[in-house]
């Protein structure tokens, strides 16, 4: 019979969740600001033109990158999260 890996304590999982949410928000904001600096306004008045889609892409990449940074920080601090 295969033994299940130990589940991390709830406090560690809470730290991971908060870190991911915070870094997602910060990363998305950075993506928005970079997009605006490059003239790529995701919420521009012209609808979904190429410049708006570029801005949306930067916001998504920033948010996703922030989540990945939070996960990397968690792994360095607490070790790999087992499922």
Backbone as a ProteinNet text record, in pm:
[ID]
protein_1_A
[PRIMARY]
XXXXXXXXXXXXXXXXXXXXXXXXXXXXXXXXXXXXXXXXXXXXXXXXXXXXXXXXXXXXXXXXXXXXXXXXXXXXXXXXXXX
[TERTIARY]
83.3	0	87.9	54.7	135.1	96.1	198.1	174	152.6	51.2	22	123.5	168.5	260.9	191	269.6	213.8	164.6	48	-8.6	55.4	94.4	151.8	49.1	95.7	2.5	-79.7	-196.7	-285.9	-220.4	-137	-72	22.1	92.3	180.5	100.2	-11.5	-95.8	-157.4	-191	-242.1	-134.9	-11.8	99.2	114.8	107	117.8	5	-116.9	-230.7	-221.9	-185.6	-174	-59.6	52.8	166.8	131.5	61.6	23	-73.8	-170.9	-267.6	-199.3	-112.8	-43.3	48.1	124	216.8	143	27.5	-53.6	-96.2	-145.1	-191.2	-76.9	37.8	152.6	201.9	210.2	255.5	161.3	30.9	-66.4	-55.7	-36.1	-17.6	107.5	215.6	338.6	317.4	245.6	214.8	131.6	37	-47.3	36.8	125	208	306.6	364.2	455.4	378.8	259.3	176.7	143.7	109.1	79.8	203.4	319.4	444	476.5	435.1	460.1	345.8	243.4	129.3	29	30.5	-60.2	-163.7	-274.4	-376.4	-482.1	-485	-580.5	-724.1	-743.8	-878.5	-904.4	-841.3	-853.9	-992.5	-1019.6	-1153.4	-1182.1	-1083.5	-1100.3	-1145.5	-1183.5	-1225.9	-1105.6	-1126	-1020.9	-936.6	-861.6	-767.9	-635.6	-537.1	-409.7	-339.6	-348.2	-281.7	-348.1	-478.6	-548.5	-515	-509	-473.9	-331.1	-241.2	-104.7	-102.2	-184.2	-193.5	-251	-352.6	-412.5	-309.4	-231.6	-127.6	-24.4	15.5	113.3	56.1	-70.5	-132.4	-135.8	-174.5	-178.7	-41.9	57.4	193.7	249.1	219.1	265.3	202.3	71.6	3.2	53.3	67.7	118.3	261.4	343.3	481.4	488.8	400.1	395.8	360.6	265.4	227.6	346	417.5	532.3	642.9	663.5	762.1	720.9	592.1	543.9	563.5	536.9	556.3	704.1	791.6	935.4	982.1	932.2	965.9	919	797.3	742.5	828.5	868.5	950.6	1084.9	1146.2	1274.1	1257.5	1145.8	1125.1	1075.6	979.8	915.6	940.4	1000.1	1019.7	906.9	919.2	821.8	685.8	580.7	444.9	399.1	368.3	323.4	171.9	120.2	-25	-73.4
-117.5	0	124.1	219.1	339.5	440.7	500	597.5	736	807.6	941.9	1040.1	1137.9	1238.2	1325.8	1374.6	1458.9	1590.7	1632.8	1759.7	1871.4	1980.8	2092.7	2150.1	2212.1	2275.3	2384.9	2410.8	2511.2	2648.7	2677.8	2809.3	2828.1	2721.1	2730.1	2746.9	2676.8	2690.4	2829.4	2887.5	3024	3122	3101.8	3187	3177.9	3057.1	3039	3111.5	3096.1	3160.1	3311.2	3366.2	3512.3	3562.8	3491.7	3533	3529.6	3425.6	3417.1	3528.3	3556.3	3662	3798	3825.2	3953.2	3970.6	3866.5	3877.4	3879.9	3813.8	3824.4	3969	4032.2	4170	4264.4	4250.2	4336.1	4313.8	4188.4	4158.4	4213.8	4203.2	4257.3	4409.4	4474.5	4619.9	4659.4	4585.8	4615.1	4595.8	4489.6	4467.5	4580.6	4629.6	4742.5	4866.5	4897	5016.8	5006.8	4890.2	4872.3	4888	4831.1	4846.5	4991.8	5066.1	5208.4	5283.6	5248.9	5314.4	5285.7	5168.8	5131.1	5171.8	5234.5	5275.1	5163.2	5060.2	4946.2	4952.8	5021.6	5042.5	4933.8	4846	4734.5	4782.7	4899.8	4952.4	5076	5079.8	5195.1	5209	5324.5	5352.3	5285.6	5224.5	5169.1	5024	4968.7	4828.7	4735.6	4617.5	4515.8	4525.3	4633.6	4642.8	4578.4	4582	4514.9	4573.9	4704.7	4767.8	4726	4714.4	4670.1	4525.1	4442	4301.4	4287.6	4371.9	4372.2	4411.2	4510.1	4549.7	4439.3	4371.3	4258.5	4147.6	4121.7	4019.5	4054.1	4180.4	4220.7	4208.9	4242.5	4228.4	4081	3994.2	3851.1	3792.9	3834.3	3784.4	3833.1	3957.1	4009.5	3936	3912.4	3839.5	3696.6	3628.7	3491.6	3483.6	3579.9	3583.3	3605.8	3690.8	3714.7	3589.1	3511.7	3386.2	3288.8	3281.8	3191.6	3234.3	3365.5	3413.1	3377.3	3388.1	3351.6	3202.3	3120	2975	2940.8	3008.1	2984	3024.9	3137.7	3181.1	3077.5	3026.3	2926.4	2799.7	2754.5	2633	2652.1	2770.4	2795.9	2798.8	2851.5	2866.1	2737.8	2667.4	2552.9	2420.5	2420.1	2296.2	2275.4	2167.6	2139.7	2106.1	2159.4	2132.8	2002.7	1902.8	1772.8	1773.7	1709.5	1699.4	1564.5
0	0	0	-84.3	-98.3	8.4	71.4	177.1	117.2	167.2	117.7	174.1	92.9	146.5	250.6	343.2	449.1	390	434.1	390.4	471.6	405.6	481.7	578.7	685.7	780.1	711.4	764.4	706.9	704.7	804	807.7	689.1	649.7	532.9	405.1	394.8	276.1	268.1	383.6	385.9	338.9	383.7	339.4	188	134.3	-10.5	-83.7	-37	-102.4	-100.4	14.3	24.5	-62.7	-61.5	-143.8	-292	-335.4	-475.9	-513.8	-428.5	-458.6	-465.1	-369.6	-365.7	-486.8	-518.4	-631.3	-765	-773.9	-895.2	-916	-810.1	-818.4	-854.9	-787.7	-815.8	-957.9	-1001	-1136.8	-1242.8	-1218.3	-1313.2	-1320.3	-1206	-1207.1	-1283.8	-1262.4	-1336.7	-1486.8	-1523.9	-1664.3	-1722.4	-1644.8	-1688.7	-1710.2	-1612.3	-1623.1	-1738.8	-1759.4	-1873.2	-2003.9	-2009.3	-2128.8	-2157.4	-2054.5	-2074.8	-2121.5	-2065.2	-2106.6	-2253.4	-2300.7	-2440.3	-2532.8	-2479.1	-2560.6	-2585.9	-2503.5	-2517.8	-2406	-2430.5	-2328.5	-2338.4	-2237.5	-2237.9	-2225.6	-2169	-2146.8	-2232.7	-2348.8	-2437.7	-2498.5	-2556.4	-2610.1	-2744.5	-2806.2	-2940.2	-2942.5	-2829.6	-2827	-2829.2	-2885.8	-2886.6	-3012.8	-3025.7	-3136.3	-3093.9	-3181.9	-3155.3	-3033.5	-3015	-2901	-2769.2	-2768.3	-2647.6	-2615.2	-2717.3	-2694.4	-2642.5	-2690.8	-2637.6	-2491.2	-2453.9	-2313.9	-2226.6	-2277.8	-2204.1	-2186.1	-2288.9	-2281.2	-2174.2	-2166.8	-2065.5	-1923.9	-1906.3	-1774.5	-1734	-1825.8	-1796.6	-1768.6	-1847.8	-1826.3	-1692.8	-1658.5	-1530	-1413.5	-1420.5	-1313.6	-1301.7	-1414	-1412.4	-1363.3	-1404.2	-1356.3	-1206.7	-1156.3	-1011.8	-934.6	-985	-919.3	-919.4	-1030	-1037.1	-940.8	-926.8	-829	-686.8	-655.8	-522.6	-497.1	-596.8	-579.6	-560.8	-635.4	-620.2	-480.4	-431.8	-296.5	-195.2	-209.9	-118.5	-118.5	-237.7	-246	-177.4	-192.4	-125.8	26.1	73	217.3	283.7	220.8	285	214.8	100.2	26.2	-73.7	-149.8	-255	-194.7	-255	-211.4	-275.8	-192.2	-243	-255	-358.7	-377.9	-335.4
[MASK]
+++++++++++++++++++++++++++++++++++++++++++++++++++++++++++++++++++++++++++++++++++

